[in-house]
Amino acid sequence: MTQRVNYMQQSPEFFKKMMEFSNAEKESAIEEKTLHLVHIRASQLNGCGFCLDMHIKQAKIQGESELRLYHLPIWRESNLFLPRERAALAWTEILTNLPAHGVPDEVYDRVRTHFTEKELSDLTFSVMAINAWNRINVAFKTVPGSADTAFGLTKAGLK
């Protein structure tokens, strides 16, 4: 695969702002382990190889188990995820693939039992951010692994 456009070079101001937006997640009310799952699941749904590769490596570096990563596409059937993580994944999926008539009340009500309003708001911003990254990387065919050195992802030990 060959990258179409290097958006980081072509639009450095927007790239910098997106990085600032994403880096704000460090202050999120949502735990980092859950955010990794959210990023990976959205990237799977959007078919973003670059982001999927990056976020799997980040999760691995942070100690996420390989089996949970393998089970992420089947999280509903797997017993490896906590109720709060399941709620975050359900929210990620519904916001990534928005239904024609919006988010159903029953999904919101189910997810809301696991998060405070602040947490749900933070989670929503995280889903928004990964979906934006997915869209630009899919559009421009950013090559998976091409930023490993720049982002310190070689530490994951995955090849």
C-alpha atoms as a printed R data frame, in Angstrom:
    type eleno elety resid chain resno       x       y      z
1   ATOM     1    CA   MET     A     1   0.000   0.000  0.000
2   ATOM     2    CA   THR     A     2   1.239   3.478 -0.835
3   ATOM     3    CA   GLN     A     3   0.133   6.512  1.122
4   ATOM     4    CA   ARG     A     4  -1.820   8.973 -1.021
5   ATOM     5    CA   VAL     A     5  -1.144  12.200  0.869
6   ATOM     6    CA   ASN     A     6   1.011  12.931  3.882
7   ATOM     7    CA   TYR     A     7  -1.579  15.001  5.721
8   ATOM     8    CA   MET     A     8   0.833  15.674  8.586
9   ATOM     9    CA   GLN     A     9   3.085  17.593  6.203
10  ATOM    10    CA   GLN     A    10   0.349  19.096  4.046
11  ATOM    11    CA   SER     A    11  -1.823  20.406  6.892
12  ATOM    12    CA   PRO     A    12   0.505  20.793  9.881
13  ATOM    13    CA   GLU     A    13  -1.794  23.248 11.678
14  ATOM    14    CA   PHE     A    14  -4.767  20.859 11.563
15  ATOM    15    CA   PHE     A    15  -2.551  17.908 12.481
16  ATOM    16    CA   LYS     A    16  -1.226  19.804 15.501
17  ATOM    17    CA   LYS     A    17  -4.765  20.665 16.639
18  ATOM    18    CA   MET     A    18  -5.914  17.055 16.215
19  ATOM    19    CA   MET     A    19  -2.924  15.877 18.245
20  ATOM    20    CA   GLU     A    20  -3.801  18.393 20.964
21  ATOM    21    CA   PHE     A    21  -7.395  17.160 20.917
22  ATOM    22    CA   SER     A    22  -6.277  13.534 21.192
23  ATOM    23    CA   ASN     A    23  -3.682  14.300 23.853
24  ATOM    24    CA   ALA     A    24  -6.433  15.824 25.984
25  ATOM    25    CA   GLU     A    25  -7.570  12.227 26.562
26  ATOM    26    CA   LYS     A    26  -4.787  11.999 29.132
27  ATOM    27    CA   GLU     A    27  -7.077  14.089 31.346
28  ATOM    28    CA   SER     A    28 -10.100  11.920 30.569
29  ATOM    29    CA   ALA     A    29 -12.313  10.494 33.273
30  ATOM    30    CA   ILE     A    30 -12.128   7.192 31.364
31  ATOM    31    CA   GLU     A    31  -9.364   4.781 32.274
32  ATOM    32    CA   GLU     A    32  -6.604   4.305 29.682
33  ATOM    33    CA   LYS     A    33  -7.239   0.564 29.306
34  ATOM    34    CA   THR     A    34 -10.845   1.224 28.267
35  ATOM    35    CA   LEU     A    35  -9.781   3.975 25.864
36  ATOM    36    CA   HIS     A    36  -7.450   1.527 24.123
37  ATOM    37    CA   LEU     A    37 -10.359  -0.857 23.620
38  ATOM    38    CA   VAL     A    38 -12.492   1.987 22.253
39  ATOM    39    CA   HIS     A    39  -9.784   3.069 19.807
40  ATOM    40    CA   ILE     A    40  -9.174  -0.462 18.598
41  ATOM    41    CA   ARG     A    41 -12.864  -1.303 18.178
42  ATOM    42    CA   ALA     A    42 -13.674   1.869 16.248
43  ATOM    43    CA   SER     A    43 -10.633   1.292 14.038
44  ATOM    44    CA   GLN     A    44 -11.803  -2.271 13.348
45  ATOM    45    CA   LEU     A    45 -15.277  -1.053 12.406
46  ATOM    46    CA   ASN     A    46 -13.868   1.667 10.146
47  ATOM    47    CA   GLY     A    47 -11.273  -0.590  8.521
48  ATOM    48    CA   CYS     A    48  -8.408   1.698  9.522
49  ATOM    49    CA   GLY     A    49  -5.256  -0.406  9.357
50  ATOM    50    CA   PHE     A    50  -2.966   2.397 10.490
51  ATOM    51    CA   CYS     A    51  -4.967   3.192 13.646
52  ATOM    52    CA   LEU     A    52  -5.692  -0.461 14.401
53  ATOM    53    CA   ASP     A    53  -1.987  -1.270 14.206
54  ATOM    54    CA   MET     A    54  -1.026   1.731 16.338
55  ATOM    55    CA   HIS     A    55  -3.621   1.229 19.065
56  ATOM    56    CA   ILE     A    56  -2.987  -2.501 19.391
57  ATOM    57    CA   LYS     A    57   0.689  -1.730 19.903
58  ATOM    58    CA   GLN     A    58  -0.118   0.986 22.448
59  ATOM    59    CA   ALA     A    59  -2.436  -1.381 24.331
60  ATOM    60    CA   LYS     A    60   0.192  -4.104 24.304
61  ATOM    61    CA   ILE     A    61   2.825  -1.690 25.664
62  ATOM    62    CA   GLN     A    62   0.388  -0.753 28.463
63  ATOM    63    CA   GLY     A    63  -0.022  -4.419 29.404
64  ATOM    64    CA   GLU     A    64  -3.247  -5.399 27.638
65  ATOM    65    CA   SER     A    65  -3.548  -9.171 27.196
66  ATOM    66    CA   GLU     A    66  -3.306 -10.610 23.718
67  ATOM    67    CA   LEU     A    67  -6.374 -12.758 24.262
68  ATOM    68    CA   ARG     A    68  -8.537  -9.727 25.048
69  ATOM    69    CA   LEU     A    69  -7.240  -8.061 21.888
70  ATOM    70    CA   TYR     A    70  -8.148 -11.176 19.900
71  ATOM    71    CA   HIS     A    71 -11.604 -11.229 21.511
72  ATOM    72    CA   LEU     A    72 -12.403  -7.594 20.832
73  ATOM    73    CA   PRO     A    73 -14.380  -8.279 17.623
74  ATOM    74    CA   ILE     A    74 -16.490 -10.773 19.607
75  ATOM    75    CA   TRP     A    75 -16.739  -8.790 22.837
76  ATOM    76    CA   ARG     A    76 -20.455  -9.565 23.225
77  ATOM    77    CA   GLU     A    77 -19.772 -13.308 23.354
78  ATOM    78    CA   SER     A    78 -16.530 -13.112 25.327
79  ATOM    79    CA   ASN     A    79 -16.377 -13.244 29.119
80  ATOM    80    CA   LEU     A    80 -13.091 -11.300 29.174
81  ATOM    81    CA   PHE     A    81 -14.611  -7.817 29.366
82  ATOM    82    CA   LEU     A    82 -15.999  -6.015 32.395
83  ATOM    83    CA   PRO     A    83 -19.532  -4.529 32.282
84  ATOM    84    CA   ARG     A    84 -18.091  -0.995 32.104
85  ATOM    85    CA   GLU     A    85 -15.862  -1.986 29.167
86  ATOM    86    CA   ARG     A    86 -18.833  -3.601 27.429
87  ATOM    87    CA   ALA     A    87 -20.801  -0.385 27.860
88  ATOM    88    CA   ALA     A    88 -17.914   1.633 26.396
89  ATOM    89    CA   LEU     A    89 -17.712  -0.741 23.438
90  ATOM    90    CA   ALA     A    90 -21.478  -0.549 22.849
91  ATOM    91    CA   TRP     A    91 -21.268   3.267 22.917
92  ATOM    92    CA   THR     A    92 -18.303   3.181 20.536
93  ATOM    93    CA   GLU     A    93 -20.160   0.995 18.074
94  ATOM    94    CA   ILE     A    94 -23.391   3.000 18.093
95  ATOM    95    CA   LEU     A    95 -21.532   6.313 17.624
96  ATOM    96    CA   THR     A    96 -19.220   4.903 14.961
97  ATOM    97    CA   ASN     A    97 -22.136   3.499 12.945
98  ATOM    98    CA   LEU     A    98 -24.843   6.006 13.787
99  ATOM    99    CA   PRO     A    99 -28.333   4.688 13.064
100 ATOM   100    CA   ALA     A   100 -30.494   6.803 10.754
101 ATOM   101    CA   HIS     A   101 -32.644   7.969 13.661
102 ATOM   102    CA   GLY     A   102 -29.873   8.559 16.195
103 ATOM   103    CA   VAL     A   103 -28.889   6.696 19.317
104 ATOM   104    CA   PRO     A   104 -31.816   4.669 20.670
105 ATOM   105    CA   ASP     A   105 -32.877   5.482 24.228
106 ATOM   106    CA   GLU     A   106 -32.407   1.870 25.312
107 ATOM   107    CA   VAL     A   107 -28.736   1.942 24.273
108 ATOM   108    CA   TYR     A   108 -28.167   5.269 26.019
109 ATOM   109    CA   ASP     A   109 -29.972   4.087 29.165
110 ATOM   110    CA   ARG     A   110 -27.958   0.854 29.287
111 ATOM   111    CA   VAL     A   111 -24.626   2.635 28.774
112 ATOM   112    CA   ARG     A   112 -25.515   5.440 31.175
113 ATOM   113    CA   THR     A   113 -25.725   3.009 34.102
114 ATOM   114    CA   HIS     A   114 -21.945   2.519 33.881
115 ATOM   115    CA   PHE     A   115 -20.783   6.112 33.470
116 ATOM   116    CA   THR     A   116 -21.302   9.456 35.131
117 ATOM   117    CA   GLU     A   117 -22.345  12.308 32.843
118 ATOM   118    CA   LYS     A   118 -18.739  13.567 32.817
119 ATOM   119    CA   GLU     A   119 -17.408  10.121 31.940
120 ATOM   120    CA   LEU     A   120 -19.960   9.638 29.182
121 ATOM   121    CA   SER     A   121 -19.123  13.047 27.765
122 ATOM   122    CA   ASP     A   122 -15.381  12.266 27.859
123 ATOM   123    CA   LEU     A   123 -16.004   8.874 26.275
124 ATOM   124    CA   THR     A   124 -18.009  10.501 23.495
125 ATOM   125    CA   PHE     A   125 -15.177  12.914 22.719
126 ATOM   126    CA   SER     A   126 -12.778   9.947 22.576
127 ATOM   127    CA   VAL     A   127 -15.034   8.138 20.107
128 ATOM   128    CA   MET     A   128 -15.269  11.327 18.042
129 ATOM   129    CA   ALA     A   129 -11.477  11.662 17.978
130 ATOM   130    CA   ILE     A   130 -10.723   8.102 16.894
131 ATOM   131    CA   ASN     A   131 -13.387   8.263 14.200
132 ATOM   132    CA   ALA     A   132 -11.788  11.457 12.838
133 ATOM   133    CA   TRP     A   133  -8.344   9.827 12.826
134 ATOM   134    CA   ASN     A   134  -9.773   6.722 11.160
135 ATOM   135    CA   ARG     A   135 -11.342   8.771  8.403
136 ATOM   136    CA   ILE     A   136  -8.206  10.693  7.490
137 ATOM   137    CA   ASN     A   137  -5.971   7.622  7.626
138 ATOM   138    CA   VAL     A   138  -8.381   5.540  5.540
139 ATOM   139    CA   ALA     A   139  -8.820   8.372  3.014
140 ATOM   140    CA   PHE     A   140  -5.092   8.820  2.510
141 ATOM   141    CA   LYS     A   141  -4.110   5.133  2.950
142 ATOM   142    CA   THR     A   142  -1.630   5.762  5.742
143 ATOM   143    CA   VAL     A   143   0.592   2.696  5.907
144 ATOM   144    CA   PRO     A   144   0.228   0.631  9.104
145 ATOM   145    CA   GLY     A   145   3.406   0.746 11.164
146 ATOM   146    CA   SER     A   146   4.815   3.736  9.293
147 ATOM   147    CA   ALA     A   147   4.933   5.882 12.442
148 ATOM   148    CA   ASP     A   148   6.127   3.215 14.887
149 ATOM   149    CA   THR     A   149   9.480   4.852 15.535
150 ATOM   150    CA   ALA     A   150   8.021   8.356 15.848
151 ATOM   151    CA   PHE     A   151   5.367   7.192 18.330
152 ATOM   152    CA   GLY     A   152   7.605   4.783 20.278
153 ATOM   153    CA   LEU     A   153   5.609   1.735 19.230
154 ATOM   154    CA   THR     A   154   8.572  -0.512 18.496
155 ATOM   155    CA   LYS     A   155   8.520  -1.259 22.257
156 ATOM   156    CA   ALA     A   156   5.436  -3.413 21.674
157 ATOM   157    CA   GLY     A   157   7.665  -6.120 20.208
158 ATOM   158    CA   LEU     A   158   5.140  -6.871 17.471
159 ATOM   159    CA   LYS     A   159   6.201  -7.344 13.882
